[in-house]
Every structure is written in C-alpha cells, then in structure tokens.
Amino acid sequence: RALYLSLWEEDIQYGRRYIPSCLLSASALHQSGEFSTEDKLEYQFHPVSAGSLHFKVRTANDAHVALTTGPAESDPMYEIFIGGWGNAKTAIRRNRQKPDKALVDTPNILDAGEYRGFWIRWSGGSIAIGREGESAPFASWDDPEPFGIGYFGICTGWGATGSWLVENGAPITTADNLEYSFRPVPTGRLEVEVRSPSNAHVALTSAPNETEPMYEILLGGWENSATVIRYNREKPDKVRAETPGLLTSSEFKHFTFEWRHGLIQVKKAGGAVLVEWKDPNPFGVSYYGIRTAWGSKGHWRIKAVDPRSAPVASAPTPFVPSPVSQPGWNVPASVAPSGGSATWVDAAGGEVPPNSVPGGFDNEQVYVARARHEGALLPGKLVPSHGVCYVPWGGAEHGKPEYQVLVGCEPAWVPSVAGQVPDGALPSGETEDGEPLFVGRAKHEGTLSVGKVQASHAVCYIPYGGQEIGYQEYEVLVAK
C-alpha cells in the first residue's frame, strides 16, 4: 500500500507552486519515531494515531461509534458496536468487514432510561473501550496497520434511538437508521523535538497529503527570526510571533503541538505558549507532516499522544518511543506487576510517572497524588490534562502544579463510613496540626474523585468544582 505525498515549492515570499506527486510507503508511517528531512520543502506525512473519546449515551441497544480519517465512511475505519445483538454484546470491526476483530459479552450494558458513560482510546493501533469510572477496558484489539484518526461518527439502529453527550457537549440525538453523524475528534497532541538551524515546518491535516483545510506552523522561519500559524497555505498568516534564535542545529528543541476544540497552540519546553490561534471552524486532525527548507535540514523526534493522559514536558528529555498503552489501560505487559511497595514520586505540570496508581475518573483517568498546602500534606487527585493535582482544604479545591504521585503498589479500595479507616490503609499525609490523613475516594456527579479521609471530621473530603466536599460514605485505599 502506498500513500501519495504532494510536493510543493515556495518562492521567497513563501508562496507555492505544485510539483508532481511522489509516493511514501505505508510502512514509513508510525505513531512515534525519529525522522530526517532534507532541504526541499517536501512534507513527510505520518498518522496522528493516539487519542481518546469520552461520551455518555442513553439508548436501549446498538450504540455505534465510527473512527475515521475524514468526515465520512471510508476505508480505513474502525466501528465499535456497544450493546449490539439485543444489548448483549460489544464488537470492534475494521473496514465494515467480518469477522469482527473483537467480540465480547456485555449483557445489559445500555439502558434506555439512563445515560451510561464510556471511553474509547487509541494508541499506535491499540483500540480499547471501557466504562466511565473504570480504568480497564472491557474490549480491545491491536491493529497491525494503524491509521490517523481525526473524526468520529455516532449512530443508533436496530429498533433504537439514542441521546448522546460527547465530551461534555450539548445533547445529540440519533435516529433509528444506522446512519453515522460525523464530527471532528476535538483534541490531540504531538510532542516534537527538532534539531535544525531554521525553517522547521509542521502541517496538520485530515489526509496523508497537502489538502484543505490544513494548518501549518512554520517554526524559526525568516532566517530563524519568526514563527507563524498559517491556514490553507494562504496569507496573511493567522498569527506571527518574533522568535529570534528559536532553533539551533546543535541541539534538539522541544515543542508541544496541541489542538483542543479549534484552539491551536504551540508550547515551548516548560509550557509557555509560543503561538496560538482559534479556528472558528475546526476540522479533525488525523495526520501531521514535517519538512525543512531554505538551506536547512532537520532531525526530528515525534510522539503522537493522548492529550488526556500525556504529561506536559517541563524540559527536553531523551526520546523514548511511546508505549502501545496509555496510563489507565489494562494491556498485557511483558513483565507482570510485582505488587511492590508504595512510593511517592515527585512530579509537576501534569506529569504521570510510570506505574502511577489510577484513582478514579473525571472525563479522563485521574491518579492518586498529594501536595503541600498551608502547612499540610494533602491527598488528592492528579488530572493530567489540567497539569495539576487538586487537593481539598478549607472548604475549597486547590490546584497544585507541583505534587507527588503514588506509584509501585496494587491498590485495594475498601468501603468505609464516618471517618473510619480499615486495617492496612496507607498513611498519605497530615493536616497542619499533625493529624494523619488517608487516601479516599467517593462518587460525585458522575465522577469518581480522590481526596482525603480525615477521621476527626468523620468524612472523606474530595476536591471538585472549586469546592471541598465531604462524604460520609467512601472508599479507602489499602496498598497490597
């Protein structure tokens, strides 16, 4: 299989003229890797093959989700059938062909009378489906030929209509007609390291070639003096920033490219925004292209990552290829968990260390963490996409960009009430007065939030929506 890769040439004003196409083998397309670009203004395209979708659906059966490169049914594509076969099974299908790639029993997984929450995650060809509030998928499959995913479609059928809440958006109604309604996957992220004297260009597209619509980010253009965001290869640029000396041929420079509901951002190492622009009509980004020109060659290290679970890099780090699984996935590992001793690891800015302990779910996987505040050491929840650990204190929720994450243990969550703490509970902090605090969690408004158990107050406090909320019924973490 081969993919067409269009060549273009620019004049001194960054205008373009078309040059005949060439071919790029599909075997060159990876989720992450190291690449080199020559001095010839030719984009190399690779799939954005990591991301996630979170939604709730109310239907009697057959909630269908399609994952595609563009906004229509076309190959390649994945289909996930939740509650098919009379609300008895869930399947993963590729390119509308049988046999199904995965088929599992899921009796009564859907309900016409209430919303049921689910997540779908993809990373380097691994497709996984799970229930809201659970970190382990109930169905998964590994595709040996992953492709870029920029759009999702939803539909219902086989006697059922549906009401959907996708990514906390407005309700969407689907008829009993098995016709997909397509929308862009709203978020995505690339971690990019590049070594080049100037003119490192990145394209974001919905196809493995130059097409429209299309974003271009020109890093270190104009002899390494400026950076711009361009739309559809047209001038004037949407935004321009003076960035003298941004790139260098002597060392890799790290950048984060992120798109979220139409907001295109490029951040430097440490998280400072370099350039950003809000597209009023966003499209689904399923491929990225890289190139160098104007006397420059480039060496690149790029990882496509799920923005919900990926750490925000605070400094350039040695390149490590992305794992097939993202945090929270229950994917078989080459080495079985050892159930080692619990350890608190320093982290910051949304970073999720290896072997972090999942604690709950709030539109994404959250992790058991703790942070200091007003003289206390407080257990709370790490929300990776927010870049902070939230802790409850003094009636309010406080976001802490520096924190510690619990790693290296197999947790058991033991039900408890009224400030009681079961045997084996892990001491995880203390109040400003020295009272021990323990990790607890409670359900609140469809989330499962991690907080602190304070025995003297007879509750578990969770941070949520800016508030400190107390629950008399909760679960306590016991480290195995």
mmCIF file of C-alpha atoms in Angstrom, residues 229-363:
data_model
loop_
_atom_site.group_PDB
_atom_site.id
_atom_site.type_symbol
_atom_site.label_atom_id
_atom_site.label_comp_id
_atom_site.label_asym_id
_atom_site.label_seq_id
_atom_site.Cartn_x
_atom_site.Cartn_y
_atom_site.Cartn_z
ATOM 1 C CA ILE A 229 0.445 29.750 12.033
ATOM 2 C CA ARG A 230 -0.948 29.585 8.503
ATOM 3 C CA TYR A 231 -4.316 28.258 7.290
ATOM 4 C CA ASN A 232 -4.848 26.617 3.889
ATOM 5 C CA ARG A 233 -1.441 27.824 2.631
ATOM 6 C CA GLU A 234 -2.847 31.364 2.435
ATOM 7 C CA LYS A 235 -1.512 34.724 3.540
ATOM 8 C CA PRO A 236 -1.779 36.793 5.644
ATOM 9 C CA ASP A 237 -0.733 34.426 8.411
ATOM 10 C CA LYS A 238 -3.251 33.891 11.206
ATOM 11 C CA VAL A 239 -0.666 34.771 13.833
ATOM 12 C CA ARG A 240 3.000 35.711 13.844
ATOM 13 C CA ALA A 241 5.469 35.873 16.729
ATOM 14 C CA GLU A 242 9.014 37.158 16.687
ATOM 15 C CA THR A 243 11.166 34.225 17.864
ATOM 16 C CA PRO A 244 14.819 35.077 17.218
ATOM 17 C CA GLY A 245 17.193 32.161 17.761
ATOM 18 C CA LEU A 246 14.342 29.697 18.350
ATOM 19 C CA LEU A 247 16.047 26.759 16.606
ATOM 20 C CA THR A 248 19.611 25.503 16.509
ATOM 21 C CA SER A 249 21.494 22.830 14.605
ATOM 22 C CA SER A 250 23.495 21.856 17.704
ATOM 23 C CA GLU A 251 20.728 20.520 19.974
ATOM 24 C CA PHE A 252 17.132 19.328 19.940
ATOM 25 C CA LYS A 253 14.484 21.892 20.860
ATOM 26 C CA HIS A 254 11.245 20.608 22.392
ATOM 27 C CA PHE A 255 7.749 21.804 21.464
ATOM 28 C CA THR A 256 4.207 20.645 22.220
ATOM 29 C CA PHE A 257 1.605 20.965 19.459
ATOM 30 C CA GLU A 258 -1.936 20.788 20.797
ATOM 31 C CA TRP A 259 -5.380 21.283 19.303
ATOM 32 C CA ARG A 260 -8.453 21.497 21.516
ATOM 33 C CA HIS A 261 -11.884 22.436 20.171
ATOM 34 C CA GLY A 262 -10.291 24.565 17.453
ATOM 35 C CA LEU A 263 -7.613 26.214 19.597
ATOM 36 C CA ILE A 264 -4.225 25.524 18.002
ATOM 37 C CA GLN A 265 -1.336 26.005 20.424
ATOM 38 C CA VAL A 266 2.409 25.534 20.166
ATOM 39 C CA LYS A 267 4.228 25.500 23.501
ATOM 40 C CA LYS A 268 7.904 25.618 24.322
ATOM 41 C CA ALA A 269 9.607 23.357 26.846
ATOM 42 C CA GLY A 270 8.244 24.390 30.225
ATOM 43 C CA GLY A 271 4.736 25.046 28.892
ATOM 44 C CA ALA A 272 4.954 28.692 27.761
ATOM 45 C CA VAL A 273 2.755 29.340 24.715
ATOM 46 C CA LEU A 274 4.793 30.263 21.648
ATOM 47 C CA VAL A 275 1.902 30.870 19.226
ATOM 48 C CA GLU A 276 -1.827 30.122 19.287
ATOM 49 C CA TRP A 277 -4.873 30.669 17.123
ATOM 50 C CA LYS A 278 -8.556 29.751 17.465
ATOM 51 C CA ASP A 279 -10.122 28.318 14.323
ATOM 52 C CA PRO A 280 -13.850 29.179 14.229
ATOM 53 C CA ASN A 281 -14.474 26.128 12.024
ATOM 54 C CA PRO A 282 -12.189 23.377 13.338
ATOM 55 C CA PHE A 283 -11.605 20.144 11.460
ATOM 56 C CA GLY A 284 -10.362 16.735 12.541
ATOM 57 C CA VAL A 285 -6.580 16.358 12.550
ATOM 58 C CA SER A 286 -5.606 12.821 11.558
ATOM 59 C CA TYR A 287 -2.132 13.335 10.028
ATOM 60 C CA TYR A 288 0.877 15.547 10.536
ATOM 61 C CA GLY A 289 3.578 16.456 8.039
ATOM 62 C CA ILE A 290 7.149 17.632 8.690
ATOM 63 C CA ARG A 291 9.709 19.297 6.462
ATOM 64 C CA THR A 292 12.684 21.683 6.385
ATOM 65 C CA ALA A 293 13.884 24.102 3.714
ATOM 66 C CA TRP A 294 15.661 27.333 2.880
ATOM 67 C CA GLY A 295 19.101 25.883 3.468
ATOM 68 C CA SER A 296 18.070 23.745 6.450
ATOM 69 C CA LYS A 297 17.977 20.028 7.082
ATOM 70 C CA GLY A 298 16.230 18.622 10.128
ATOM 71 C CA HIS A 299 16.330 15.767 12.588
ATOM 72 C CA TRP A 300 13.050 15.084 14.373
ATOM 73 C CA ARG A 301 11.746 13.063 17.302
ATOM 74 C CA ILE A 302 7.954 12.981 17.380
ATOM 75 C CA LYS A 303 5.369 11.227 19.511
ATOM 76 C CA ALA A 304 1.601 11.319 18.982
ATOM 77 C CA VAL A 305 -0.006 11.145 22.414
ATOM 78 C CA ASP A 306 -3.426 11.178 24.036
ATOM 79 C CA PRO A 307 -3.749 14.710 25.474
ATOM 80 C CA ARG A 308 -5.764 13.392 28.412
ATOM 81 C CA SER A 309 -3.018 11.162 29.712
ATOM 82 C CA ALA A 310 0.205 12.633 28.343
ATOM 83 C CA PRO A 311 2.475 14.601 30.646
ATOM 84 C CA VAL A 312 3.285 18.198 29.867
ATOM 85 C CA ALA A 313 7.031 18.232 29.346
ATOM 86 C CA SER A 314 8.872 20.726 31.512
ATOM 87 C CA ALA A 315 12.199 20.300 29.752
ATOM 88 C CA PRO A 316 13.685 18.406 26.830
ATOM 89 C CA THR A 317 14.067 14.737 27.684
ATOM 90 C CA PRO A 318 15.759 11.801 25.962
ATOM 91 C CA PHE A 319 13.500 10.361 23.293
ATOM 92 C CA VAL A 320 11.643 7.207 24.253
ATOM 93 C CA PRO A 321 9.098 5.721 21.812
ATOM 94 C CA SER A 322 5.517 5.876 23.091
ATOM 95 C CA PRO A 323 4.214 2.664 24.646
ATOM 96 C CA VAL A 324 1.288 0.979 22.995
ATOM 97 C CA SER A 325 -0.745 1.523 26.164
ATOM 98 C CA GLN A 326 -1.609 4.845 27.730
ATOM 99 C CA PRO A 327 -1.954 5.233 31.529
ATOM 100 C CA GLY A 328 -5.117 3.543 32.714
ATOM 101 C CA TRP A 329 -5.166 0.833 30.049
ATOM 102 C CA ASN A 330 -5.148 -2.769 31.139
ATOM 103 C CA VAL A 331 -2.901 -4.026 28.353
ATOM 104 C CA PRO A 332 -0.767 -7.124 28.990
ATOM 105 C CA ALA A 333 2.785 -6.167 29.903
ATOM 106 C CA SER A 334 5.962 -8.061 29.216
ATOM 107 C CA VAL A 335 6.549 -8.258 32.954
ATOM 108 C CA ALA A 336 3.747 -8.978 35.389
ATOM 109 C CA PRO A 337 3.125 -6.426 38.156
ATOM 110 C CA SER A 338 5.109 -7.248 41.216
ATOM 111 C CA GLY A 339 2.843 -5.529 43.694
ATOM 112 C CA GLY A 340 5.866 -3.674 45.014
ATOM 113 C CA SER A 341 5.956 -1.237 47.876
ATOM 114 C CA ALA A 342 4.143 2.073 47.635
ATOM 115 C CA THR A 343 6.314 5.063 46.760
ATOM 116 C CA TRP A 344 5.569 8.767 46.348
ATOM 117 C CA VAL A 345 7.344 10.244 43.304
ATOM 118 C CA ASP A 346 7.875 13.968 42.730
ATOM 119 C CA ALA A 347 6.253 15.317 39.552
ATOM 120 C CA ALA A 348 4.900 18.548 38.109
ATOM 121 C CA GLY A 349 2.828 20.095 35.346
ATOM 122 C CA GLY A 350 0.535 17.118 34.693
ATOM 123 C CA GLU A 351 3.342 14.555 34.545
ATOM 124 C CA VAL A 352 2.237 10.957 35.159
ATOM 125 C CA PRO A 353 5.203 8.803 36.277
ATOM 126 C CA PRO A 354 5.429 5.143 35.207
ATOM 127 C CA ASN A 355 3.344 2.727 37.313
ATOM 128 C CA SER A 356 1.190 5.520 38.747
ATOM 129 C CA VAL A 357 -1.850 4.305 40.684
ATOM 130 C CA PRO A 358 -5.179 5.139 38.985
ATOM 131 C CA GLY A 359 -7.678 6.504 41.477
ATOM 132 C CA GLY A 360 -10.811 7.490 39.635
ATOM 133 C CA PHE A 361 -12.340 9.152 36.624
ATOM 134 C CA ASP A 362 -13.421 12.705 35.792
ATOM 135 C CA ASN A 363 -13.757 12.886 31.996
#
